[in-house]
Short mmCIF file of C-alpha atoms and ligand atoms in Angstrom, two decimals:
data_model
loop_
_atom_site.label_atom_id
_atom_site.label_comp_id
_atom_site.label_asym_id
_atom_site.label_seq_id
_atom_site.Cartn_x
_atom_site.Cartn_y
_atom_site.Cartn_z
CA MET O 1 138.53 149.31 -93.64
CA SER O 2 138.78 152.99 -93.64
CA GLU O 3 137.29 155.14 -90.89
CA PHE O 4 134.77 156.57 -93.36
CA LYS O 5 133.35 153.14 -94.22
CA TRP O 6 133.00 152.26 -90.51
CA GLN O 7 131.14 155.49 -90.15
CA LEU O 8 128.71 154.66 -92.92
CA ILE O 9 128.05 151.26 -91.54
CA PHE O 10 127.43 152.76 -88.23
CA LEU O 11 125.10 155.33 -89.45
CA ALA O 12 123.17 152.61 -91.58
CA PHE O 13 122.86 150.60 -88.59
CA VAL O 14 121.59 153.46 -86.35
CA PHE O 15 119.12 154.26 -89.08
CA PHE O 16 117.80 150.75 -89.39
CA TYR O 17 117.56 150.32 -85.68
CA GLN O 18 115.62 153.53 -85.12
CA ASN O 19 113.11 152.78 -87.81
CA ASN O 20 112.72 149.29 -86.61
CA THR O 21 112.07 150.14 -82.93
CA GLU O 22 109.73 152.86 -84.05
CA VAL O 23 107.59 150.31 -86.08
CA GLN O 24 107.52 147.92 -83.37
CA SER O 25 106.87 150.24 -80.31
CA ALA O 26 104.67 152.87 -81.92
CA PRO O 27 101.32 151.96 -80.40
CA ILE O 28 98.02 152.40 -82.38
CA GLN O 29 95.71 154.56 -80.70
CA ARG O 30 93.22 151.88 -79.77
CA ILE O 31 92.10 149.95 -76.76
CA VAL O 32 93.85 153.19 -75.55
CA ASN O 33 97.53 152.80 -76.79
CA GLY O 34 97.36 149.16 -77.43
CA PHE O 35 98.95 146.84 -80.00
CA GLN O 36 97.27 144.90 -82.78
CA ALA O 37 96.67 141.24 -82.04
CA ILE O 38 97.43 138.53 -84.53
CA PRO O 39 95.26 135.48 -85.34
CA LYS O 40 95.40 132.69 -82.69
CA GLN O 41 97.13 135.02 -80.18
CA PHE O 42 94.14 135.28 -77.91
CA PRO O 43 92.03 132.12 -78.69
CA TYR O 44 90.00 132.57 -75.48
CA GLN O 45 88.70 136.08 -76.49
CA VAL O 46 85.19 136.51 -77.69
CA LEU O 47 83.24 139.62 -78.82
CA LEU O 48 79.60 140.11 -77.86
CA ASN O 49 77.39 141.86 -80.34
CA ARG O 50 73.81 143.16 -79.76
CA GLN O 51 71.13 143.98 -82.30
CA THR O 52 70.06 147.54 -82.96
CA ASP O 53 67.26 148.59 -85.29
CA THR O 54 69.51 148.20 -88.35
CA GLU O 55 72.53 146.05 -87.41
CA TRP O 56 74.50 144.01 -84.98
CA GLU O 57 76.87 146.20 -82.95
CA PRO O 58 79.75 145.04 -80.74
CA PHE O 59 79.32 146.09 -77.05
CA CYS O 60 81.47 143.89 -74.76
CA GLY O 61 83.98 141.18 -74.63
CA GLY O 62 84.22 137.79 -72.77
CA ALA O 63 86.47 134.82 -72.20
CA ILE O 64 85.94 131.16 -73.02
CA ILE O 65 86.51 128.87 -70.04
CA SER O 66 85.02 125.55 -71.40
CA LYS O 67 83.17 124.15 -74.40
CA ARG O 68 79.94 125.53 -72.97
CA ILE O 69 80.78 128.54 -70.79
CA ILE O 70 81.75 132.20 -71.46
CA LEU O 71 82.44 134.56 -68.66
CA THR O 72 81.73 138.34 -69.19
CA ALA O 73 80.76 141.38 -66.82
CA ALA O 74 77.35 141.58 -65.32
CA HIS O 75 77.17 145.31 -66.43
CA CYS O 76 77.28 144.25 -70.09
CA ILE O 77 73.95 142.38 -69.59
CA GLU O 78 71.29 145.10 -69.74
CA ASP O 79 67.67 144.34 -68.90
CA ASN O 80 66.49 144.98 -72.55
CA LEU O 81 69.01 142.49 -74.14
CA ASN O 82 67.13 139.75 -76.00
CA GLU O 83 69.76 137.92 -77.91
CA ILE O 84 73.50 138.25 -78.40
CA LYS O 85 75.69 137.15 -81.37
CA ILE O 86 79.12 135.85 -80.06
CA TYR O 87 82.20 136.00 -82.30
CA PHE O 88 84.87 133.39 -81.60
CA GLY O 89 88.28 132.98 -83.22
CA ALA O 90 88.24 136.61 -84.54
CA VAL O 91 90.83 139.32 -84.80
CA GLU O 92 89.57 141.50 -87.60
CA ARG O 93 85.75 141.61 -86.49
CA SER O 94 84.09 142.80 -89.62
CA ASN O 95 85.94 140.37 -91.90
CA ILE O 96 83.46 137.52 -91.74
CA LYS O 97 85.69 135.66 -94.15
CA GLU O 98 88.55 135.69 -91.71
CA PRO O 99 90.03 132.16 -91.21
CA GLY O 100 88.93 130.65 -87.80
CA GLN O 101 86.12 133.28 -87.23
CA GLN O 102 82.79 131.88 -86.16
CA HIS O 103 79.49 133.26 -84.87
CA LEU O 104 76.93 131.84 -82.48
CA LEU O 105 73.57 133.28 -81.39
CA VAL O 106 72.60 132.97 -77.79
CA GLN O 107 69.35 133.86 -76.16
CA ARG O 108 68.93 136.05 -73.14
CA ASN O 109 67.61 132.99 -71.06
CA ASN O 110 71.05 131.35 -71.50
CA ILE O 111 72.68 134.22 -69.62
CA VAL O 112 73.18 133.99 -65.81
CA VAL O 113 74.07 137.45 -64.09
CA HIS O 114 75.59 137.02 -60.70
CA PRO O 115 72.62 137.03 -58.20
CA GLU O 116 74.53 139.52 -55.99
CA TRP O 117 75.62 142.08 -58.81
CA GLU O 118 75.50 145.44 -57.33
CA ARG O 119 75.42 148.03 -60.11
CA ARG O 120 76.01 151.16 -57.98
CA GLN O 121 78.98 149.88 -55.99
CA LYS O 122 80.23 147.66 -58.90
CA ILE O 123 80.42 144.45 -56.74
CA ASN O 124 80.06 140.97 -58.24
CA ASP O 125 80.44 142.31 -61.86
CA ILE O 126 80.32 138.91 -63.47
CA ALA O 127 77.89 136.96 -65.79
CA LEU O 128 77.99 133.61 -67.42
CA ILE O 129 76.88 132.65 -70.88
CA LYS O 130 75.67 129.09 -71.31
CA LEU O 131 76.27 128.04 -74.92
CA PRO O 132 73.53 126.10 -76.66
CA ALA O 133 76.08 123.73 -78.23
CA ASP O 134 79.69 122.41 -77.48
CA LEU O 135 82.46 124.59 -79.02
CA GLN O 136 84.80 122.75 -81.34
CA PHE O 137 88.15 123.85 -80.09
CA ASP O 138 90.91 124.53 -82.68
CA GLU O 139 94.06 126.69 -83.11
CA TYR O 140 91.72 129.85 -83.17
CA ILE O 141 89.42 128.84 -80.39
CA GLN O 142 90.65 127.68 -77.03
CA PRO O 143 89.55 128.11 -73.36
CA ALA O 144 91.55 130.04 -70.81
CA ASN O 145 92.13 128.18 -67.48
CA LEU O 146 90.44 129.19 -64.28
CA PRO O 147 92.85 130.80 -61.69
CA ASP O 148 94.10 129.38 -58.51
CA PRO O 149 92.13 130.53 -55.56
CA ASN O 150 95.20 130.67 -53.32
CA GLN O 151 97.15 133.07 -55.71
CA SER O 152 96.83 136.81 -55.63
CA TYR O 153 98.71 137.20 -58.86
CA GLU O 154 100.15 140.56 -57.70
CA ASN O 155 103.36 141.77 -59.54
CA GLN O 156 102.82 139.30 -62.30
CA THR O 157 102.35 140.48 -65.89
CA GLY O 158 98.99 140.14 -67.37
CA VAL O 159 97.55 140.90 -70.85
CA VAL O 160 94.22 142.83 -71.38
CA SER O 161 92.61 142.51 -74.82
CA GLY O 162 89.45 143.78 -76.54
CA TRP O 163 87.79 145.58 -79.41
CA GLY O 164 86.74 148.63 -77.35
CA ASP O 165 86.92 152.29 -78.31
CA THR O 166 90.25 153.67 -78.87
CA SER O 167 89.52 156.90 -77.03
CA ASP O 168 86.46 158.73 -75.82
CA GLN O 169 85.77 160.13 -79.35
CA ASP O 170 86.54 157.02 -81.41
CA PRO O 171 84.39 154.05 -82.41
CA PRO O 172 85.12 150.46 -81.51
CA SER O 173 88.33 149.00 -82.93
CA GLU O 174 88.05 146.88 -86.04
CA GLN O 175 91.07 144.88 -84.95
CA LEU O 176 91.52 143.05 -81.74
CA LEU O 177 94.03 145.05 -79.49
CA TYR O 178 95.96 144.34 -76.39
CA PHE O 179 98.52 145.62 -73.86
CA ASP O 180 100.68 144.04 -71.17
CA THR O 181 100.44 145.18 -67.67
CA PRO O 182 101.70 144.56 -64.17
CA ILE O 183 99.00 143.48 -61.67
CA LEU O 184 98.82 145.41 -58.45
CA SER O 185 98.25 143.88 -55.04
CA ASN O 186 94.80 145.00 -53.57
CA GLU O 187 96.88 146.51 -50.74
CA ASP O 188 98.61 148.83 -53.23
CA CYS O 189 95.47 149.42 -55.35
CA LYS O 190 93.05 150.50 -52.48
CA PRO O 191 94.92 153.81 -51.72
CA ILE O 192 95.11 154.68 -55.48
CA VAL O 193 91.28 154.02 -55.78
CA HIS O 194 90.62 156.08 -52.58
CA LYS O 195 92.43 159.00 -54.29
CA TYR O 196 89.56 159.08 -56.79
CA HIS O 197 86.72 157.97 -54.62
CA PRO O 198 87.53 158.43 -50.94
CA ASN O 199 85.89 155.89 -48.66
CA ILE O 200 84.47 153.77 -51.56
CA PHE O 201 84.11 150.10 -50.39
CA PHE O 202 87.03 148.08 -51.77
CA PRO O 203 85.99 144.34 -51.92
CA SER O 204 88.55 141.54 -52.11
CA SER O 205 86.89 140.46 -55.41
CA TRP O 206 88.43 143.27 -57.30
CA ILE O 207 91.87 143.04 -58.96
CA CYS O 208 93.76 146.09 -60.43
CA ILE O 209 96.29 146.67 -62.98
CA GLU O 210 99.06 149.35 -62.54
CA PRO O 211 98.10 152.74 -64.02
CA SER O 212 99.96 153.34 -67.25
CA LYS O 213 99.79 154.85 -70.68
CA SER O 214 97.46 152.12 -71.88
CA CYS O 215 93.97 151.54 -70.62
CA THR O 216 90.58 149.86 -71.26
CA CYS O 217 87.90 151.84 -72.96
CA GLY O 218 84.15 151.43 -73.72
CA GLY O 219 83.53 148.07 -75.40
CA ASP O 220 86.38 146.21 -73.59
CA SER O 221 84.14 145.35 -70.62
CA GLY O 222 83.67 141.74 -69.76
CA GLY O 223 86.98 141.05 -71.64
CA PRO O 224 89.90 139.07 -70.18
CA LEU O 225 92.92 139.91 -68.09
CA VAL O 226 95.06 136.82 -68.49
CA ILE O 227 98.52 135.71 -67.13
CA TRP O 228 100.32 133.37 -69.50
CA SER O 229 102.90 130.89 -68.22
CA GLU O 230 104.67 127.82 -69.71
CA VAL O 231 103.11 125.54 -66.98
CA ALA O 232 99.59 126.96 -66.65
CA ASN O 233 99.18 128.36 -70.18
CA SER O 234 96.54 131.15 -70.16
CA THR O 235 95.13 131.76 -66.70
CA LEU O 236 91.94 134.10 -66.66
CA VAL O 237 92.50 136.24 -63.55
CA GLY O 238 90.13 139.12 -64.40
CA LEU O 239 87.26 140.55 -66.41
CA THR O 240 87.29 144.17 -67.42
CA SER O 241 84.89 145.91 -65.00
CA PHE O 242 85.44 149.75 -64.65
CA ALA O 243 87.89 152.44 -64.68
CA MET O 244 88.40 154.78 -61.61
CA ALA O 245 88.77 158.07 -63.55
CA GLY O 246 86.22 157.41 -66.10
CA GLU O 247 86.63 155.28 -69.28
CA CYS O 248 89.67 155.80 -71.56
CA THR O 249 91.67 157.74 -69.04
CA VAL O 250 95.33 156.77 -68.96
CA ASN O 251 97.47 156.79 -66.07
CA SER O 252 94.61 155.78 -63.61
CA PRO O 253 93.68 152.42 -62.38
CA ASP O 254 91.41 149.95 -64.27
CA VAL O 255 89.47 147.54 -61.95
CA PHE O 256 88.69 144.03 -63.05
CA THR O 257 86.45 141.37 -61.44
CA ARG O 258 88.71 138.94 -59.66
CA VAL O 259 87.71 135.57 -61.28
CA SER O 260 89.20 133.45 -58.43
CA SER O 261 86.62 135.09 -56.08
CA PHE O 262 83.76 133.35 -58.00
CA LEU O 263 85.12 129.84 -58.57
CA PRO O 264 82.34 127.99 -56.46
CA TRP O 265 79.55 129.97 -58.43
CA ILE O 266 81.27 129.24 -61.78
CA LYS O 267 81.64 125.64 -60.93
CA LYS O 268 77.89 125.17 -60.50
CA TYR O 269 77.62 125.75 -64.24
CA LYS O 270 80.93 124.42 -65.70
C1 LIG E 1 94.19 126.28 -51.61
O1 LIG E 1 94.62 126.23 -50.24
C2 LIG E 1 93.77 125.32 -49.47
C3 LIG E 1 94.16 125.48 -47.99
O2 LIG E 1 95.46 125.54 -47.78
C4 LIG E 1 94.03 123.91 -49.88
O3 LIG E 1 93.19 123.04 -49.25
C5 LIG E 1 93.63 123.93 -51.42
O4 LIG E 1 94.00 122.64 -51.91
C6 LIG E 1 94.45 124.91 -52.29
N1 LIG E 1 93.95 124.97 -53.61
C7 LIG E 1 94.76 124.90 -54.71
C8 LIG E 1 94.02 124.88 -56.01
O5 LIG E 1 95.94 124.94 -54.61
C1 LIG E 2 104.98 142.57 -55.04
O1 LIG E 2 105.86 143.70 -54.95
C2 LIG E 2 105.70 144.50 -53.75
C3 LIG E 2 106.48 145.87 -53.98
O2 LIG E 2 107.64 145.61 -54.69
C4 LIG E 2 106.25 143.80 -52.59
O3 LIG E 2 106.21 144.43 -51.36
C5 LIG E 2 105.53 142.43 -52.45
O4 LIG E 2 105.97 141.61 -51.47
C6 LIG E 2 105.45 141.71 -53.79
N1 LIG E 2 104.59 140.58 -53.69
C7 LIG E 2 104.84 139.32 -54.05
C8 LIG E 2 103.80 138.31 -53.91
O5 LIG E 2 105.93 139.05 -54.65
C1 LIG E 3 99.02 123.87 -71.88
O1 LIG E 3 98.86 123.60 -73.36
C2 LIG E 3 99.48 122.44 -73.78
C3 LIG E 3 99.45 122.55 -75.32
O2 LIG E 3 98.35 122.64 -75.87
C4 LIG E 3 98.66 121.23 -73.24
O3 LIG E 3 99.28 120.08 -73.68
C5 LIG E 3 98.68 121.33 -71.71
O4 LIG E 3 97.83 120.20 -71.10
C6 LIG E 3 98.13 122.71 -71.19
N1 LIG E 3 98.25 122.83 -69.88
C7 LIG E 3 97.35 123.31 -69.05
C8 LIG E 3 97.60 123.32 -67.54
O5 LIG E 3 96.28 123.85 -69.52
#
């Protein structure tokens, strides 16, 4: 083959490769800098909706841990909340004809906020939703496993997902979004947190992800931080709680409720 032909093939390859990687790695400006989930990818993810005067609006996420129990963040459960509509098996939330998507209404008296939830210091930011009927698990709806209390999960790669805002200015995402992230040890997270809030009390029941170009934003709260492995499948290690530098700020740490700190409390209901 002539040298010219080789050059053409090479150029064609470079062109294809560049376009291809651009498509795959160009993040959509949602969650903040997340990727679009596909159906069945996060079967443990739920969306919580509340009623306004005119419509149901999404406000938080959550995770299925059994046929009857959903975990979310305590700060999602405001005092004036009467009823929530939970979406299961969803990706494109407004598409009610989406295959696998199901909705369930739950009354406030089925929601248990952790009795030691401390709003100002953001300690014990966990709540549990008792479903009025058993979930029927399928390919779209599956529970995540509870974490091992003896593991810190530091340095492992987790995945965060949600329909939250895609920036401070944007509305909640229509599509479920996610990003992968390394988990920090509490030892490494504490000094980072103290850069933003010197002397803030850092409880062992927090778990942080490494600051990066992706972060959680309003509406992602209560949603899952999960580690996937061949042996344990999906393990729910955290629930989105708060961001150190304010919501939607990239390159600053996001703090999650460490689920393994609450296993005895969860097991009272499970
Ligand atoms: C955690 O460690 C304790 C004490 O070593 C042990 O008794 C327990 O079985 C462990 N739990 C799990 C889930 O491995
Ligand atoms: C996690 O990574 C840090 C820094 O590289 C290291 O010091 C620590 O031992 C690691 N922890 C585990 C459990 O592997
Ligand atoms: C992981 O998923 C497989 C396939 O659904 C199932 O057979 C297995 O029991 C699960 N393992 C755990 C630890 O949940």
